[in-house]
Every structure is written in structure tokens, then in C-alpha cells.
Short mmCIF file of C-alpha atoms in Angstrom, two decimals:
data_model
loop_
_atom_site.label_atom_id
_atom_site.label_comp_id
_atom_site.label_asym_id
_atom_site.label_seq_id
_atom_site.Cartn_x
_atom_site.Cartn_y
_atom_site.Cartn_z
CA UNK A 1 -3.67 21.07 -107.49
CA UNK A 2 -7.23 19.80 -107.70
CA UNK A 3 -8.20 21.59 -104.38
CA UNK A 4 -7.95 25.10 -104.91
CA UNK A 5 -10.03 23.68 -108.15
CA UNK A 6 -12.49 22.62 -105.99
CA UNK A 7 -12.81 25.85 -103.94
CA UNK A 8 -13.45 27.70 -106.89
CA UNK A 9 -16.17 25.70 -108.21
CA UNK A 10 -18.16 25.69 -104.80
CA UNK A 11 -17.25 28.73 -103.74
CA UNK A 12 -18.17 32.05 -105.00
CA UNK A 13 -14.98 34.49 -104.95
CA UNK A 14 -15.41 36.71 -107.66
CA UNK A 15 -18.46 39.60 -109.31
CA UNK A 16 -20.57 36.31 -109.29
CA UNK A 17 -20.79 35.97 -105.45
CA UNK A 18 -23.06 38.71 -105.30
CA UNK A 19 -25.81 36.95 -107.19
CA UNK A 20 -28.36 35.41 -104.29
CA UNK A 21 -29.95 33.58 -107.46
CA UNK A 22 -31.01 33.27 -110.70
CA UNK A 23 -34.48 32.41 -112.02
CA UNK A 24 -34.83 31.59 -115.67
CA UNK A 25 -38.23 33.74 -115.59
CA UNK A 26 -39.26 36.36 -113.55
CA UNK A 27 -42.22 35.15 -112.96
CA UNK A 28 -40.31 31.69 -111.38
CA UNK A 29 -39.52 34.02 -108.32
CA UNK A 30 -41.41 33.33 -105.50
CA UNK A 31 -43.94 36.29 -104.47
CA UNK A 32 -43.13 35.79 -100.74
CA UNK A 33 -39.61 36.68 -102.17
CA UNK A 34 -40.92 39.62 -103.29
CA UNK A 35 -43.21 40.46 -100.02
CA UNK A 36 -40.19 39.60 -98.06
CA UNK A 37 -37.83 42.07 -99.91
CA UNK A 38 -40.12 44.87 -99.95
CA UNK A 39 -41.29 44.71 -96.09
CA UNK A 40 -37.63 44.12 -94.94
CA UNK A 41 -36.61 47.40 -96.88
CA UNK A 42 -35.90 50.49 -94.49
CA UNK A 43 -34.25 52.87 -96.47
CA UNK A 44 -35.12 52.85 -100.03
CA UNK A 45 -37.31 50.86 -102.59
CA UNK A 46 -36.75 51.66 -105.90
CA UNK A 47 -39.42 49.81 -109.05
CA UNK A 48 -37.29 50.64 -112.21
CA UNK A 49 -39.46 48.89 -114.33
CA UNK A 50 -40.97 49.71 -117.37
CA UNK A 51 -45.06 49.18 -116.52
CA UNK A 52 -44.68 47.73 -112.86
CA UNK A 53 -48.11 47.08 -113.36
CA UNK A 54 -47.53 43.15 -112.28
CA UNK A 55 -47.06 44.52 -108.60
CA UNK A 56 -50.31 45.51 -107.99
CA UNK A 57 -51.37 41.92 -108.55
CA UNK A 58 -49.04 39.73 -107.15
CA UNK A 59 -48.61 41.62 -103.76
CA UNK A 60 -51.50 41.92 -101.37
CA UNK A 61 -52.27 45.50 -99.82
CA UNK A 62 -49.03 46.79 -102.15
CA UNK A 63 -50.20 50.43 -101.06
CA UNK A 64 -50.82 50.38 -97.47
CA UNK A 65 -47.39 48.72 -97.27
CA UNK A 66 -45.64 51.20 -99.67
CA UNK A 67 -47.09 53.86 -97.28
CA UNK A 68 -46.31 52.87 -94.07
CA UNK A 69 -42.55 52.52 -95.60
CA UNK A 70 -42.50 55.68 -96.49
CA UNK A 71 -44.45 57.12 -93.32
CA UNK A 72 -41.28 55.34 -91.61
CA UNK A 73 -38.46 57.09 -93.65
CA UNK A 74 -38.03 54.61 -96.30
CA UNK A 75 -37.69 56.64 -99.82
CA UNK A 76 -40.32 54.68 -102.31
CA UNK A 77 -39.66 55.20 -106.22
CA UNK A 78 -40.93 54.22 -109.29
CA UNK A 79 -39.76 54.80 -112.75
CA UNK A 80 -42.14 54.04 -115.08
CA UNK A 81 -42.06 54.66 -119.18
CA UNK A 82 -44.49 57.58 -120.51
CA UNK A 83 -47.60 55.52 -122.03
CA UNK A 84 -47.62 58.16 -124.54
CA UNK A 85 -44.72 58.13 -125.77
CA UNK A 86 -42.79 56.56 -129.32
CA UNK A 87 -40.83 54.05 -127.24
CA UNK A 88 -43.73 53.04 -125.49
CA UNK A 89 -45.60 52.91 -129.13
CA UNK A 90 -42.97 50.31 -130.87
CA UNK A 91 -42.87 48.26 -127.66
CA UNK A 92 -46.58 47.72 -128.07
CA UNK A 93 -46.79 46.64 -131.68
CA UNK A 94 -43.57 44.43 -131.03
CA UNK A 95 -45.31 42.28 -128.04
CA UNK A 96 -48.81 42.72 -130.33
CA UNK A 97 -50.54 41.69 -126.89
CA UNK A 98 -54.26 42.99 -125.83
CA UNK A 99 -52.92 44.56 -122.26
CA UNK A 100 -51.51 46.69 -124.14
CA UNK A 101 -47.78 48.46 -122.67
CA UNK A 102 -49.46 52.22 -121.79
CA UNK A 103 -52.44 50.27 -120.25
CA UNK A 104 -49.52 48.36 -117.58
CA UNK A 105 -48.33 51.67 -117.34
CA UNK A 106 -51.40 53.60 -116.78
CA UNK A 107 -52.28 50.60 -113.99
CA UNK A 108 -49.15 51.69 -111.75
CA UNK A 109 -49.93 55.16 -112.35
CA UNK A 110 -53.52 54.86 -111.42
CA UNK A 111 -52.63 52.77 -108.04
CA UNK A 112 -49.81 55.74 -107.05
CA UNK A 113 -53.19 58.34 -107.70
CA UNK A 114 -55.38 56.49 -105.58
CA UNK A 115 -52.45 56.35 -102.78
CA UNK A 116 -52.58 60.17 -102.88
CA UNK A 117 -49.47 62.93 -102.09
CA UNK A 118 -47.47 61.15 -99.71
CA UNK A 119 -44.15 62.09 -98.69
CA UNK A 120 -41.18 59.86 -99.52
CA UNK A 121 -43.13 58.20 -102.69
CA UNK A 122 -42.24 59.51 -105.96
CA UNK A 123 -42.53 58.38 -109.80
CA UNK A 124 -40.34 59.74 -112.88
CA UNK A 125 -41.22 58.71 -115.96
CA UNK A 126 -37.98 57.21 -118.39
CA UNK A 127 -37.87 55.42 -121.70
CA UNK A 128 -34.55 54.50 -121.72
CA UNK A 129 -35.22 51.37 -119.43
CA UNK A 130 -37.25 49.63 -121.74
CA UNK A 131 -35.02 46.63 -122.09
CA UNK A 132 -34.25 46.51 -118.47
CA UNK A 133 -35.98 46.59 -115.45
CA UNK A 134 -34.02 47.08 -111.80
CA UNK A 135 -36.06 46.19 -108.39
CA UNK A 136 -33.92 47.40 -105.78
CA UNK A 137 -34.81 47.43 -101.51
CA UNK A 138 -31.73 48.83 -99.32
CA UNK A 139 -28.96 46.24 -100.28
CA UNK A 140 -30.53 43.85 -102.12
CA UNK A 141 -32.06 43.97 -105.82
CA UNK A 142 -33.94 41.60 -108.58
CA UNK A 143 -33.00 42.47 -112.22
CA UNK A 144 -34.74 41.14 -115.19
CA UNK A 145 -32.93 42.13 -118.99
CA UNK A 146 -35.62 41.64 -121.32
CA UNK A 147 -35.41 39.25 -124.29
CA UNK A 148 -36.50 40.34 -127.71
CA UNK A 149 -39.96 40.29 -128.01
CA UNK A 150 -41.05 38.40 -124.48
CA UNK A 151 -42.85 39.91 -122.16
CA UNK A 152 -41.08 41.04 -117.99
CA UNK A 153 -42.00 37.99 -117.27
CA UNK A 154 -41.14 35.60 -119.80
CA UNK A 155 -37.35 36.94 -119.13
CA UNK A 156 -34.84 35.65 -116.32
CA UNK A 157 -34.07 37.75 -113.46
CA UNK A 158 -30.98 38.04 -111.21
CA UNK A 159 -31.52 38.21 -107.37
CA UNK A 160 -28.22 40.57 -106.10
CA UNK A 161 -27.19 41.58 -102.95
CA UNK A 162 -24.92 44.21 -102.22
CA UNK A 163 -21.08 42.99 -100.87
CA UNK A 164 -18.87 45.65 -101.85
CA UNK A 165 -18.30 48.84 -103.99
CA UNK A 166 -18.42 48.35 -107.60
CA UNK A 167 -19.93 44.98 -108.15
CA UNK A 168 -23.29 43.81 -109.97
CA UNK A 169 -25.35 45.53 -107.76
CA UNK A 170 -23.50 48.87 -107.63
CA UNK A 171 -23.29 49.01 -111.25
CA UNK A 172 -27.18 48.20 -111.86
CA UNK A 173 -28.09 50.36 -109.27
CA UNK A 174 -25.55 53.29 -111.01
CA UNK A 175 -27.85 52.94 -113.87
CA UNK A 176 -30.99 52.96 -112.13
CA UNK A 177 -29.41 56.55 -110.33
CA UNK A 178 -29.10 57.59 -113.85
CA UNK A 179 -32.46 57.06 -115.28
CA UNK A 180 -33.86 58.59 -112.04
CA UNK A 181 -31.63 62.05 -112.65
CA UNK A 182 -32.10 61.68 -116.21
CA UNK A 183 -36.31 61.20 -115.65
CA UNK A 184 -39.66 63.85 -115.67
CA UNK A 185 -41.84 63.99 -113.07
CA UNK A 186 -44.60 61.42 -114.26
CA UNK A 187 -47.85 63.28 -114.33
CA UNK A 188 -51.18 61.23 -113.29
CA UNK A 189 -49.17 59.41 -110.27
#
């Protein structure tokens, strides 16, 4: 009796064994975990987050790396929300913060410019991930839900990794497929 018990409590069987880890803030993720993620990524990179704006700062050479991914095949995205648009408005006065939402935004945009056309990278604007942001690279993915009025990185995040059809990470990343269909082509990027 108490050893299947036991089993269960150290051993992941169910949705929950596809969760690497959990961090109670984003921020409390490591940026080497980060680096490591996004250089070990072969296929695709996806930045479903609303501004993505902190990924400039936290990861050296971002662009050069982003581009040599997708010089190699590797399909780099980013959905951003429109800076200009109602969601993106409310969001603003609700944080009440100086670096202001469209500014984050208009940072990510501004570093895809400066990258210039290159094949394989891509932004879509979408405001219907406000409350959610989705980091995905090949099978693996960090995903922060976003708490009331906190800021990304005031709010916990979920490292997943892919194990088999229809878990966590297939359902976040069915979402994240949605948005993309569902976005515009984000002018400025």
C-alpha cells in the first residue's frame, strides 16, 4: 500500500511530468537558462510575449545569435502587442509605470529594424496575449501567466518540455499557433 504512494509522490507520471521547473518569478530564471535554450534551438524559436523588450537586455549579442539561427534554418518569431493599440493603452495605465508598455514594445521592434530583412525572422503583432506570454525553442518552452497588475517579471513562469502529444506544452504551444494565424504583420520590425 504505501509504495505505489511513494512512487507517485517522487515520481512524475501524469500532465505534471512535463514541467522541467517552476520559478515563482520570471525573473528567478537563470539567464544562462535562457542563453542555453535559445542557442540549443534548431528548428524554431518562437517570443510570444507581449513587449519582449527584457531580451534585448538580459542576453548578450541577442541579434547576431537570432541571425545565425535563422541563417541555419531555424524559423525565429516574435509576437509582440501593437503599441498603439486600446489593449496596449489599459495595460499601461493599469501597471502606471514610466517604461511605459508601447515603449517595451517599440524596444523589440526597434532591435528586429536594426537586424534588417532576414529570412526565417518574422514578427506579428497580437493583443490577445496580453495576460500570457509563451517562450518556446524546438521542444522545450518557458511560460509566464501574468498576475493582475505585476509586471512579466514579477509573475512565475513554467519551464516545459515536450513528452508527448497533447500535454502542457502542446496545448500552450496550440495557443501560441493561434495567435500567430490569428496576428498582422507588425510594421516597424
Amino acid at each position: 500500500m504505501l509504495w505505489p504512494r511513494a512512487i507517485r509522490s517522487a515520481v512524475k507520471i501524469g500532465p505534471e511530468r512535463e514541467i522541467v521547473t517552476a520559478y515563482p518569478y520570471r525573473n528567478a530564471c537563470p539567464t544562462s537558462v535562457w542563453g542555453q535554450l535559445i542557442d540549443s534551438a534548431s528548428e524554431n524559436i518562437t517570443f510570444a510575449g507581449y513587449t519582449n523588450y527584457f531580451l534585448w537586455q538580459e542576453q548578450s549579442r541577442l541579434s547576431e545569435r537570432l541571425k545565425a539561427k535563422a541563417s541555419a534554418g531555424c524559423s525565429v518569431r516574435f509576437l509582440v502587442g501593437d503599441p498603439d493599440s486600446d489593449v496596449t493603452r489599459r495595460r499601461e495605465e493599469i501597471e502606471g509605470v514610466p517604461l511605459t508598455v508601447g515603449t517595451r514594445i517599440r524596444i523589440t521592434l526597434d532591435a528586429l529594424q536594426k537586424m534588417g530583412d532576414i529570412p526565417g525572422v518574422e514578427a506579428r503583432f497580437s493583443d490577445e496575449h496580453i495576460a500570457l506570454s509563451v517562450f518556446s525553442f524546438d521542444d522545450e518552452m518557458l511560460v509566464t501567466p501574468h498576475l493582475s497588475s505585476l509586471l512579466g517579471h514579477e509573475s512565475p513562469m513554467l519551464h516545459l518540455r515536450r513528452l508527448g502529444d497533447d500535454g502542457l506544452y502542446d496545448r500552450f504551444a496550440g495557443h501560441v499557433a493561434a495567435l500567430w494565424e490569428g496576428g498582422r504583420p507588425a510594421h516597424g520590425s
